[in-house]
Tab-separated table of C-alpha atoms and ligand atoms in Angstrom:
chain	number	residue	atom	x	y	z
A	200	MET	CA	28.488	-77.023	11.472
A	201	ARG	CA	28.119	-73.415	12.652
A	202	LYS	CA	31.061	-71.188	11.688
A	203	ALA	CA	32.585	-69.348	14.641
A	204	THR	CA	35.887	-67.986	13.312
A	205	VAL	CA	35.065	-64.311	13.731
A	206	SER	CA	33.293	-64.776	17.087
A	207	ASP	CA	36.272	-66.810	18.363
A	208	ASP	CA	38.683	-64.088	17.298
A	209	LEU	CA	36.552	-61.295	18.751
A	210	PHE	CA	36.220	-63.214	22.016
A	211	LYS	CA	40.005	-63.562	22.286
A	212	ARG	CA	40.411	-59.823	21.771
A	213	ALA	CA	37.523	-59.041	24.127
A	214	GLN	CA	39.096	-61.153	26.893
A	215	LYS	CA	42.104	-58.850	26.790
A	216	LEU	CA	39.814	-55.870	27.305
A	217	PHE	CA	36.889	-56.960	29.459
A	218	PRO	CA	36.723	-59.290	32.478
A	219	GLY	CA	35.525	-62.613	31.073
A	220	GLY	CA	35.511	-60.984	27.658
A	221	VAL	CA	32.112	-59.429	28.332
A	222	ASN	CA	30.364	-56.386	29.717
A	223	SER	CA	27.756	-58.361	31.679
A	224	PRO	CA	28.624	-61.769	33.149
A	225	VAL	CA	25.945	-64.146	31.813
A	226	ARG	CA	26.924	-63.247	28.236
A	227	ALA	CA	30.243	-65.082	28.698
A	228	PHE	CA	28.491	-68.484	28.283
A	229	THR	CA	30.135	-69.598	31.546
A	230	ALA	CA	27.043	-71.627	32.409
A	231	VAL	CA	26.848	-73.416	29.072
A	232	GLY	CA	30.474	-73.489	27.940
A	233	GLY	CA	31.884	-72.622	24.550
A	234	THR	CA	32.601	-69.306	22.905
A	235	PRO	CA	29.870	-66.677	23.139
A	236	VAL	CA	28.441	-65.620	19.808
A	237	PHE	CA	29.165	-62.011	18.901
A	238	LEU	CA	26.015	-60.607	17.393
A	239	ALA	CA	26.250	-58.274	14.437
A	240	ARG	CA	22.639	-57.357	13.702
A	241	GLY	CA	19.006	-58.141	14.362
A	242	GLN	CA	15.857	-57.835	12.289
A	243	GLY	CA	12.422	-58.864	13.501
A	244	ALA	CA	12.675	-62.229	15.241
A	245	ARG	CA	16.161	-62.985	13.900
A	246	VAL	CA	19.738	-62.131	14.828
A	247	TRP	CA	22.917	-62.665	12.824
A	248	ASP	CA	26.314	-63.243	14.372
A	249	ALA	CA	29.651	-61.880	13.218
A	250	ASP	CA	30.266	-65.068	11.192
A	251	GLY	CA	26.995	-64.651	9.303
A	252	ASN	CA	25.107	-67.441	11.109
A	253	SER	CA	21.484	-66.546	11.702
A	254	TYR	CA	19.322	-67.491	14.681
A	255	LEU	CA	15.705	-67.148	15.725
A	256	ASP	CA	16.030	-65.013	18.822
A	257	PHE	CA	14.231	-66.134	21.984
A	258	LEU	CA	16.342	-63.926	24.273
A	259	GLY	CA	15.151	-60.543	22.962
A	260	SER	CA	18.001	-58.682	24.675
A	261	TRP	CA	16.863	-60.263	27.977
A	262	GLY	CA	13.340	-58.913	27.589
A	263	PRO	CA	13.150	-55.384	26.167
A	264	LEU	CA	12.537	-56.338	22.538
A	265	ILE	CA	8.851	-57.191	22.725
A	266	LEU	CA	8.414	-55.869	19.164
A	267	GLY	CA	11.490	-57.721	17.899
A	268	HIS	CA	14.645	-56.170	16.490
A	269	ALA	CA	14.762	-52.937	14.498
A	270	ASP	CA	11.030	-52.262	14.544
A	271	PRO	CA	10.513	-49.531	11.900
A	272	ASP	CA	8.368	-47.319	14.163
A	273	VAL	CA	10.898	-47.500	16.975
A	274	LEU	CA	13.752	-46.726	14.583
A	275	ALA	CA	11.839	-43.757	13.136
A	276	ALA	CA	11.111	-42.421	16.631
A	277	ILE	CA	14.754	-42.744	17.690
A	278	GLU	CA	15.951	-41.101	14.487
A	279	ALA	CA	13.523	-38.198	14.821
A	280	ALA	CA	14.572	-37.655	18.437
A	281	ALA	CA	18.281	-37.913	17.610
A	282	ARG	CA	17.969	-35.242	14.930
A	283	GLU	CA	16.635	-32.898	17.585
A	284	GLY	CA	19.435	-33.625	20.064
A	285	THR	CA	20.639	-36.710	21.904
A	286	SER	CA	20.840	-35.278	25.418
A	287	PHE	CA	20.072	-31.996	27.110
A	288	GLY	CA	20.347	-32.586	30.845
A	289	ALA	CA	17.115	-30.601	30.971
A	290	SER	CA	13.447	-31.533	30.881
A	291	THR	CA	11.699	-32.357	27.594
A	292	GLU	CA	8.123	-32.953	26.443
A	293	ARG	CA	8.821	-36.629	25.713
A	294	GLU	CA	9.395	-37.261	29.440
A	295	VAL	CA	5.909	-35.977	30.181
A	296	LEU	CA	4.391	-38.039	27.362
A	297	LEU	CA	6.088	-41.262	28.422
A	298	GLY	CA	5.316	-40.605	32.087
A	299	GLU	CA	1.640	-40.115	31.246
A	300	ALA	CA	1.578	-43.283	29.137
A	301	ILE	CA	3.147	-45.303	31.967
A	302	ARG	CA	0.774	-43.914	34.586
A	303	ALA	CA	-2.239	-44.691	32.388
A	304	ALA	CA	-1.080	-48.306	32.068
A	305	VAL	CA	0.199	-48.747	35.634
A	306	PRO	CA	-2.042	-46.525	37.814
A	307	SER	CA	-0.159	-47.379	41.034
A	308	MET	CA	2.700	-45.263	39.631
A	309	GLU	CA	0.990	-41.988	40.478
A	310	ARG	CA	4.312	-40.202	40.207
A	311	MET	CA	7.629	-41.489	39.009
A	312	ARG	CA	11.214	-40.715	38.127
A	313	PHE	CA	13.168	-41.836	35.090
A	314	VAL	CA	16.649	-43.292	35.543
A	315	SER	CA	18.981	-45.109	33.158
A	316	SER	CA	18.747	-48.768	34.231
A	317	GLY	CA	16.749	-51.246	36.263
A	318	THR	CA	19.553	-51.314	38.824
A	319	GLU	CA	19.174	-47.585	39.400
A	320	ALA	CA	15.403	-47.951	39.671
A	321	THR	CA	15.505	-50.604	42.413
A	322	MET	CA	18.379	-48.952	44.256
A	323	SER	CA	16.506	-45.637	44.289
A	324	ALA	CA	13.157	-47.203	45.226
A	325	LEU	CA	14.745	-48.734	48.314
A	326	ARG	CA	16.264	-45.425	49.302
A	327	VAL	CA	12.831	-43.832	48.969
A	328	ALA	CA	11.257	-46.620	51.039
A	329	ARG	CA	13.797	-46.031	53.787
A	330	GLY	CA	13.481	-42.272	53.577
A	331	HIS	CA	9.687	-42.398	53.656
A	332	THR	CA	9.348	-44.884	56.531
A	333	GLY	CA	12.423	-43.859	58.524
A	334	ARG	CA	13.253	-47.574	58.843
A	335	ALA	CA	16.416	-49.413	57.806
A	336	LYS	CA	15.623	-53.021	56.946
A	337	ILE	CA	14.507	-54.423	53.648
A	338	ILE	CA	13.228	-57.876	52.803
A	339	LYS	CA	14.217	-59.483	49.532
A	340	ILE	CA	13.430	-62.857	48.073
A	341	GLU	CA	16.014	-65.617	47.866
A	342	GLY	CA	16.968	-65.878	44.192
A	343	GLY	CA	15.332	-62.543	43.388
A	344	TYR	CA	17.581	-60.339	41.282
A	345	HIS	CA	17.200	-56.570	41.314
A	346	GLY	CA	20.377	-55.447	39.596
A	347	HIS	CA	23.741	-55.003	41.210
A	348	ALA	CA	23.327	-52.412	43.976
A	349	ASP	CA	25.317	-53.511	47.046
A	350	ASN	CA	22.450	-54.066	49.455
A	351	LEU	CA	20.580	-56.216	46.930
A	352	LEU	CA	23.483	-58.520	46.122
A	353	ALA	CA	22.545	-61.071	48.748
A	354	ALA	CA	21.209	-64.494	47.703
A	355	SER	CA	20.728	-63.062	44.220
A	356	GLY	CA	19.484	-64.751	41.091
A	357	SER	CA	20.625	-64.223	37.496
A	358	GLY	CA	24.411	-64.127	36.993
A	359	VAL	CA	25.167	-64.312	40.720
A	360	ALA	CA	23.289	-67.607	40.934
A	361	THR	CA	24.529	-68.843	37.577
A	362	LEU	CA	28.138	-68.365	38.668
A	363	GLY	CA	27.328	-69.978	42.011
A	364	LEU	CA	28.569	-67.004	44.006
A	365	PRO	CA	27.596	-67.193	47.692
A	366	GLY	CA	27.441	-63.425	47.825
A	367	CYS	CA	29.558	-60.813	46.157
A	368	ALA	CA	33.136	-59.845	46.943
A	369	GLY	CA	33.363	-56.122	47.538
A	370	VAL	CA	29.972	-55.985	49.241
A	371	THR	CA	30.643	-55.412	52.914
A	372	ALA	CA	28.791	-57.168	55.695
A	373	GLY	CA	27.541	-53.712	56.653
A	374	ALA	CA	26.008	-53.148	53.223
A	375	VAL	CA	23.795	-56.229	53.530
A	376	ALA	CA	23.310	-56.128	57.307
A	377	ASP	CA	19.826	-54.682	56.851
A	378	THR	CA	18.840	-57.065	54.055
A	379	ILE	CA	16.629	-59.960	55.152
A	380	ILE	CA	16.341	-62.924	52.801
A	381	VAL	CA	13.139	-64.954	52.596
A	382	PRO	CA	12.328	-67.882	50.266
A	383	PHE	CA	9.850	-67.278	47.426
A	384	ASN	CA	6.289	-68.588	47.636
A	385	ASP	CA	6.645	-69.151	51.387
A	386	GLU	CA	4.036	-67.084	53.207
A	387	ALA	CA	4.880	-68.516	56.630
A	388	ALA	CA	8.556	-67.583	56.260
A	389	MET	CA	7.526	-64.055	55.286
A	390	GLN	CA	5.265	-63.764	58.311
A	391	ALA	CA	8.125	-64.915	60.526
A	392	ALA	CA	10.534	-62.395	58.957
A	393	PHE	CA	8.144	-59.523	59.628
A	394	ALA	CA	7.438	-60.759	63.162
A	395	ALA	CA	11.157	-61.002	63.948
A	396	ASN	CA	11.785	-57.465	62.691
A	397	ARG	CA	8.740	-55.632	64.016
A	398	ASN	CA	8.687	-51.884	63.191
A	399	GLN	CA	12.043	-52.144	61.419
A	400	VAL	CA	11.165	-53.158	57.848
A	401	ALA	CA	11.056	-50.267	55.388
A	402	GLY	CA	10.070	-52.344	52.402
A	403	LEU	CA	9.699	-55.738	50.821
A	404	ILE	CA	11.118	-55.858	47.289
A	405	ILE	CA	10.050	-58.680	45.013
A	406	GLU	CA	9.778	-59.581	41.356
A	407	PRO	CA	6.070	-60.527	41.409
A	408	ILE	CA	6.899	-63.095	38.729
A	409	PRO	CA	10.568	-63.867	39.348
A	410	GLY	CA	12.445	-64.101	36.068
A	411	ASN	CA	16.009	-64.362	37.294
A	412	MET	CA	15.842	-67.816	38.922
A	413	GLY	CA	14.281	-68.896	35.687
A	414	LEU	CA	10.634	-67.943	35.397
A	415	VAL	CA	8.808	-69.040	38.565
A	416	PRO	CA	5.187	-67.875	38.900
A	417	PRO	CA	3.774	-66.959	42.309
A	418	GLN	CA	1.394	-69.445	43.905
A	419	SER	CA	-2.234	-68.441	44.224
A	420	GLY	CA	-2.790	-66.016	47.088
A	421	TYR	CA	0.927	-65.368	47.695
A	422	LEU	CA	1.111	-61.800	46.377
A	423	PRO	CA	-2.137	-60.683	48.119
A	424	ALA	CA	-0.714	-62.155	51.345
A	425	LEU	CA	2.434	-60.046	50.924
A	426	ARG	CA	0.277	-56.951	50.409
A	427	GLN	CA	-1.552	-57.745	53.634
A	428	LEU	CA	1.665	-58.333	55.589
A	429	CYS	CA	3.182	-55.056	54.396
A	430	ASP	CA	0.010	-53.197	55.434
A	431	THR	CA	-0.046	-54.873	58.824
A	432	HIS	CA	3.587	-54.006	59.493
A	433	GLY	CA	3.690	-50.534	57.945
A	434	ALA	CA	6.231	-51.570	55.297
A	435	LEU	CA	6.148	-50.647	51.604
A	436	LEU	CA	5.516	-53.311	48.993
A	437	ILE	CA	7.925	-52.756	46.101
A	438	PHE	CA	7.337	-54.636	42.862
A	439	ASP	CA	10.365	-55.017	40.627
A	440	GLU	CA	8.598	-55.315	37.278
A	441	VAL	CA	11.680	-54.705	35.178
A	442	ILE	CA	10.975	-58.007	33.408
A	443	SER	CA	7.205	-58.439	33.935
A	444	GLY	CA	6.257	-54.792	33.290
A	445	PHE	CA	4.549	-54.402	29.881
A	446	ARG	CA	5.511	-58.080	29.273
A	447	VAL	CA	2.739	-60.070	30.934
A	448	GLY	CA	0.178	-57.412	30.068
A	449	ARG	CA	0.023	-53.647	29.719
A	450	GLY	CA	-0.485	-53.282	33.462
A	451	GLY	CA	2.256	-55.773	34.342
A	452	ALA	CA	2.027	-58.459	37.008
A	453	GLN	CA	0.231	-56.085	39.379
A	454	ALA	CA	-2.731	-55.924	37.007
A	455	LEU	CA	-2.565	-59.650	36.272
A	456	PHE	CA	-2.725	-60.578	39.966
A	457	GLY	CA	-4.757	-57.584	41.161
A	458	VAL	CA	-2.225	-56.472	43.771
A	459	ARG	CA	-1.335	-52.781	44.027
A	460	PRO	CA	2.232	-52.161	45.249
A	461	ASP	CA	3.370	-48.950	46.923
A	462	LEU	CA	6.343	-48.589	44.587
A	463	THR	CA	7.086	-50.131	41.199
A	464	CYS	CA	10.348	-50.412	39.255
A	465	LEU	CA	10.302	-50.745	35.488
A	466	GLY	CA	12.989	-51.089	32.829
A	467	LYS	CA	13.645	-53.135	29.694
A	468	ILE	CA	10.423	-52.860	27.557
A	469	VAL	CA	9.589	-49.367	28.785
A	470	GLY	CA	12.849	-48.120	27.248
A	471	GLY	CA	12.191	-49.748	23.887
A	472	GLY	CA	15.639	-51.375	23.846
A	473	LEU	CA	17.514	-48.271	24.979
A	474	PRO	CA	18.949	-47.798	28.480
A	475	LEU	CA	16.065	-46.736	30.711
A	476	GLY	CA	14.618	-47.480	34.123
A	477	VAL	CA	11.846	-45.828	36.079
A	478	PHE	CA	10.566	-46.074	39.614
A	479	GLY	CA	7.375	-44.617	40.971
A	480	GLY	CA	4.408	-45.115	43.220
A	481	ARG	CA	2.069	-43.405	45.590
A	482	ASP	CA	2.086	-39.639	45.297
A	483	LYS	CA	2.827	-39.150	48.981
A	484	ILE	CA	5.761	-41.557	48.943
A	485	MET	CA	7.279	-40.007	45.825
A	486	SER	CA	7.072	-36.594	47.501
A	487	ALA	CA	10.063	-37.763	49.534
A	488	VAL	CA	12.257	-37.546	46.402
A	489	ALA	CA	14.497	-34.483	45.883
A	490	PRO	CA	13.918	-31.663	45.176
A	491	GLU	CA	10.478	-32.007	46.806
A	492	GLY	CA	11.767	-34.115	49.664
A	493	PRO	CA	14.943	-35.202	51.419
A	494	VAL	CA	15.739	-38.385	49.442
A	495	TYR	CA	18.421	-37.469	46.923
A	496	GLN	CA	18.459	-39.063	43.507
A	497	ALA	CA	19.803	-37.672	40.210
A	498	GLY	CA	21.306	-38.497	36.800
A	499	THR	CA	22.618	-36.567	33.792
A	500	LEU	CA	21.125	-39.015	31.298
A	501	SER	CA	17.853	-39.549	33.207
A	502	GLY	CA	14.906	-39.057	30.871
A	503	ASN	CA	17.229	-39.283	27.875
A	504	PRO	CA	15.345	-38.141	24.743
A	505	LEU	CA	16.254	-41.203	22.652
A	506	ALA	CA	15.118	-43.635	25.344
A	507	MET	CA	11.902	-41.624	25.836
A	508	ALA	CA	11.192	-41.738	22.097
A	509	ALA	CA	11.884	-45.474	21.851
A	510	GLY	CA	9.751	-46.235	24.910
A	511	LEU	CA	6.844	-44.189	23.590
A	512	ALA	CA	7.010	-45.901	20.192
A	513	VAL	CA	6.908	-49.348	21.829
A	514	LEU	CA	4.129	-48.539	24.282
A	515	ARG	CA	1.957	-47.158	21.454
A	516	LYS	CA	1.961	-50.597	19.822
A	517	LEU	CA	1.195	-52.616	22.953
A	518	ASP	CA	-2.590	-52.766	22.806
A	519	GLN	CA	-4.854	-55.617	23.876
A	520	ALA	CA	-4.554	-57.285	20.485
A	521	ALA	CA	-0.772	-57.309	20.878
A	522	TYR	CA	-1.028	-59.137	24.212
A	523	ARG	CA	-3.571	-61.605	22.803
A	524	ARG	CA	-1.116	-62.366	19.993
A	525	LEU	CA	1.832	-62.726	22.382
A	526	ASP	CA	-0.177	-65.112	24.528
A	527	ALA	CA	-1.249	-67.149	21.503
A	528	LEU	CA	2.368	-67.455	20.356
A	529	GLY	CA	3.441	-68.381	23.886
A	530	GLN	CA	0.676	-70.994	24.051
A	531	ARG	CA	1.785	-72.457	20.712
A	532	LEU	CA	5.343	-72.730	21.994
A	533	GLU	CA	4.154	-74.334	25.234
A	534	THR	CA	1.902	-76.876	23.513
A	535	GLY	CA	4.619	-77.847	21.025
A	536	LEU	CA	7.350	-78.050	23.637
A	537	ARG	CA	5.199	-80.140	25.979
A	538	SER	CA	4.553	-82.607	23.195
A	539	ALA	CA	8.294	-82.700	22.351
A	540	LEU	CA	9.100	-83.315	26.011
A	541	ALA	CA	6.556	-86.109	26.267
A	542	ALA	CA	8.002	-87.793	23.171
A	543	SER	CA	11.558	-87.514	24.491
A	544	GLY	CA	10.895	-88.759	28.005
A	545	VAL	CA	13.201	-86.022	29.348
A	546	ALA	CA	12.090	-84.888	32.813
A	547	ALA	CA	11.439	-81.154	32.748
A	548	GLN	CA	9.200	-78.420	34.090
A	549	LEU	CA	7.981	-75.852	31.589
A	550	HIS	CA	6.901	-72.519	33.035
A	551	ARG	CA	5.213	-69.882	30.914
A	552	VAL	CA	3.434	-66.624	31.629
A	553	GLY	CA	2.229	-65.094	28.370
A	554	SER	CA	5.296	-64.631	26.182
A	555	ALA	CA	7.909	-65.403	28.880
A	556	PHE	CA	9.091	-68.928	29.601
A	557	THR	CA	11.717	-71.182	31.173
A	558	LEU	CA	12.304	-74.881	30.619
A	559	PHE	CA	13.795	-76.371	33.801
A	560	PHE	CA	15.481	-79.739	33.439
A	561	SER	CA	14.097	-81.076	36.675
A	562	ALA	CA	11.808	-83.948	37.624
A	563	GLU	CA	10.381	-82.047	40.609
A	564	PRO	CA	8.150	-78.958	40.626
A	565	VAL	CA	10.100	-75.690	40.649
A	566	THR	CA	8.498	-73.275	43.079
A	567	ASP	CA	11.410	-71.332	44.574
A	568	PHE	CA	15.140	-70.706	44.319
A	569	ALA	CA	16.132	-73.943	46.073
A	570	SER	CA	14.132	-76.096	43.658
A	571	ALA	CA	15.239	-73.983	40.660
A	572	LYS	CA	18.880	-74.566	41.606
A	573	ARG	CA	18.335	-78.326	41.723
A	574	ALA	CA	17.586	-78.336	37.960
A	575	ASP	CA	20.149	-80.175	35.839
A	576	THR	CA	22.304	-77.330	34.524
A	577	GLY	CA	24.575	-79.735	32.627
A	578	ARG	CA	21.595	-80.973	30.641
A	579	PHE	CA	20.460	-77.400	30.063
A	580	ALA	CA	23.935	-76.578	28.676
A	581	ARG	CA	23.715	-79.453	26.199
A	582	PHE	CA	20.185	-78.431	25.204
A	583	PHE	CA	21.298	-74.831	24.740
A	584	HIS	CA	24.098	-75.812	22.342
A	585	GLU	CA	21.937	-78.289	20.423
A	586	MET	CA	19.429	-75.467	19.941
A	587	LEU	CA	22.108	-72.933	19.008
A	588	ASP	CA	23.501	-75.313	16.392
A	589	ARG	CA	19.976	-75.534	14.958
A	590	GLY	CA	19.680	-71.750	14.778
A	591	ILE	CA	17.717	-71.104	17.979
A	592	TYR	CA	19.138	-68.511	20.355
A	593	LEU	CA	18.124	-68.998	24.012
A	594	PRO	CA	19.307	-67.358	27.255
A	595	PRO	CA	22.718	-68.942	27.913
A	596	ALA	CA	21.880	-70.073	31.464
A	597	GLN	CA	19.237	-72.250	33.120
A	598	LEU	CA	18.253	-69.641	35.717
A	599	GLU	CA	16.991	-67.046	33.195
A	600	SER	CA	13.858	-66.429	31.138
A	601	GLY	CA	13.271	-66.673	27.400
A	602	PHE	CA	10.902	-64.435	25.476
A	603	VAL	CA	8.670	-64.513	22.417
A	604	SER	CA	8.167	-61.217	20.581
A	605	LEU	CA	5.515	-59.766	18.300
A	606	ALA	CA	7.955	-60.227	15.437
A	607	HIS	CA	7.806	-64.021	15.793
A	608	ARG	CA	5.477	-65.780	13.388
A	609	GLU	CA	3.770	-69.123	13.853
A	610	ASP	CA	6.378	-70.858	11.688
A	611	ASP	CA	9.163	-69.420	13.881
A	612	ILE	CA	7.519	-71.026	16.898
A	613	ASP	CA	7.123	-74.266	14.957
A	614	ALA	CA	10.834	-74.117	14.069
A	615	PHE	CA	11.612	-73.711	17.774
A	616	VAL	CA	9.481	-76.758	18.587
A	617	ALA	CA	10.976	-78.879	15.778
A	618	SER	CA	14.493	-77.987	16.940
A	619	SER	CA	13.540	-78.778	20.552
A	620	ARG	CA	12.289	-82.191	19.478
A	621	GLN	CA	15.649	-82.983	17.868
A	622	ALA	CA	17.684	-81.398	20.667
A	623	LEU	CA	15.777	-83.282	23.381
A	624	ALA	CA	16.326	-86.553	21.523
A	625	THR	CA	20.100	-86.004	21.581
A	626	ILE	CA	20.363	-85.034	25.265
A	627	ARG	CA	18.111	-87.812	26.625
B	184	HOZ	N1	20.888	-59.478	34.204
B	184	HOZ	C1	20.481	-59.982	32.935
B	184	HOZ	C2	19.809	-61.278	33.061
B	184	HOZ	N2	18.701	-61.316	33.916
B	184	HOZ	C3	21.642	-60.117	32.000
B	184	HOZ	C4	21.891	-58.879	31.268
B	184	HOZ	C5	22.924	-58.969	30.147
B	184	HOZ	O1	23.853	-59.751	30.240
B	184	HOZ	O2	22.798	-58.221	29.208
């Protein structure tokens, strides 16, 4: 039996300090029950909790840790940067280097701005879209999650969906009055939304591969159709690639599907595990950003030297061979898990894109938020704990994505599959 004495004690103390005992809601294990593990350290593909239990990590800090924990090159880069100063509130060479590396990988980001989180990136991108077009309305996808800016907290995925919140207290009707919600993978609904709001839509923001309603890939032709609709209606197409950027390939989902957005938001991997976001896009659109243009946006820690150094160290290692390896590991996990599912008879849908995956406990195909929400979350909770007890650390909610890293080895994947086989047998 897993020891949890220290985690239990820390959780009690944390509950007196932080709402729900956490500093980000999904970490509280509300969706799966039980006491959240307090992690003490990570190395490669493994994490250790405060009680000394060790787990193979398939959460990867919700996506950033594509190289695994404590990669020596990333640590060396952070250390070298820290010795030179942790923050200046002034420009540094590393910003230029990371900006150039991002633009080379994601050419649609002709110019960009660094911020400190994915939330800031999406919030700022929308402001730019509105400033550039002079229009007010935005379209977002039902179950799409773009951080916690007010106007994006409508029909959100991730923790908002996991907690079953209809919206968000504190967000006024006015704040979301210009937010139009459209179901994912539904081209006709998108056409209707544009038609009903002619000449009013500033931008359509979408995770091209949603990862916050669980991982739900776009159907063939859907993203090109969105590009076409945005062009027809003079709206900007904004890809939130905070999860998919540098995850599904060096060029992100936009390279994978061959669709060039007007604006892109990145975070997670690009910051190498340190707080970083970035938004960018067409040169002309980005000219709207202050001080060149009238759209104000700023931040003391933007372009922070440690985050720049970590991001650069990670991006240097993400070559084609790295993505081939990630895909091979993802394929091994998929093949093993499919065979475990078949043996168990448990009805489930396994989605995988490269090294990202979600196992939905559902008998029906999952293609959008409505079908994702019909998955059996009780069964997921039991699966999660069976896996945790066997030393496998998964996202603690059904409507999230898991990740394989370059630090995982084949036998780690095989351990995942063997544990799944046992866990599925117990939750049948
Ligand atoms: N919003 C993240 C999941 N998509 C959770 C972040 C966290 O709890 O650290």
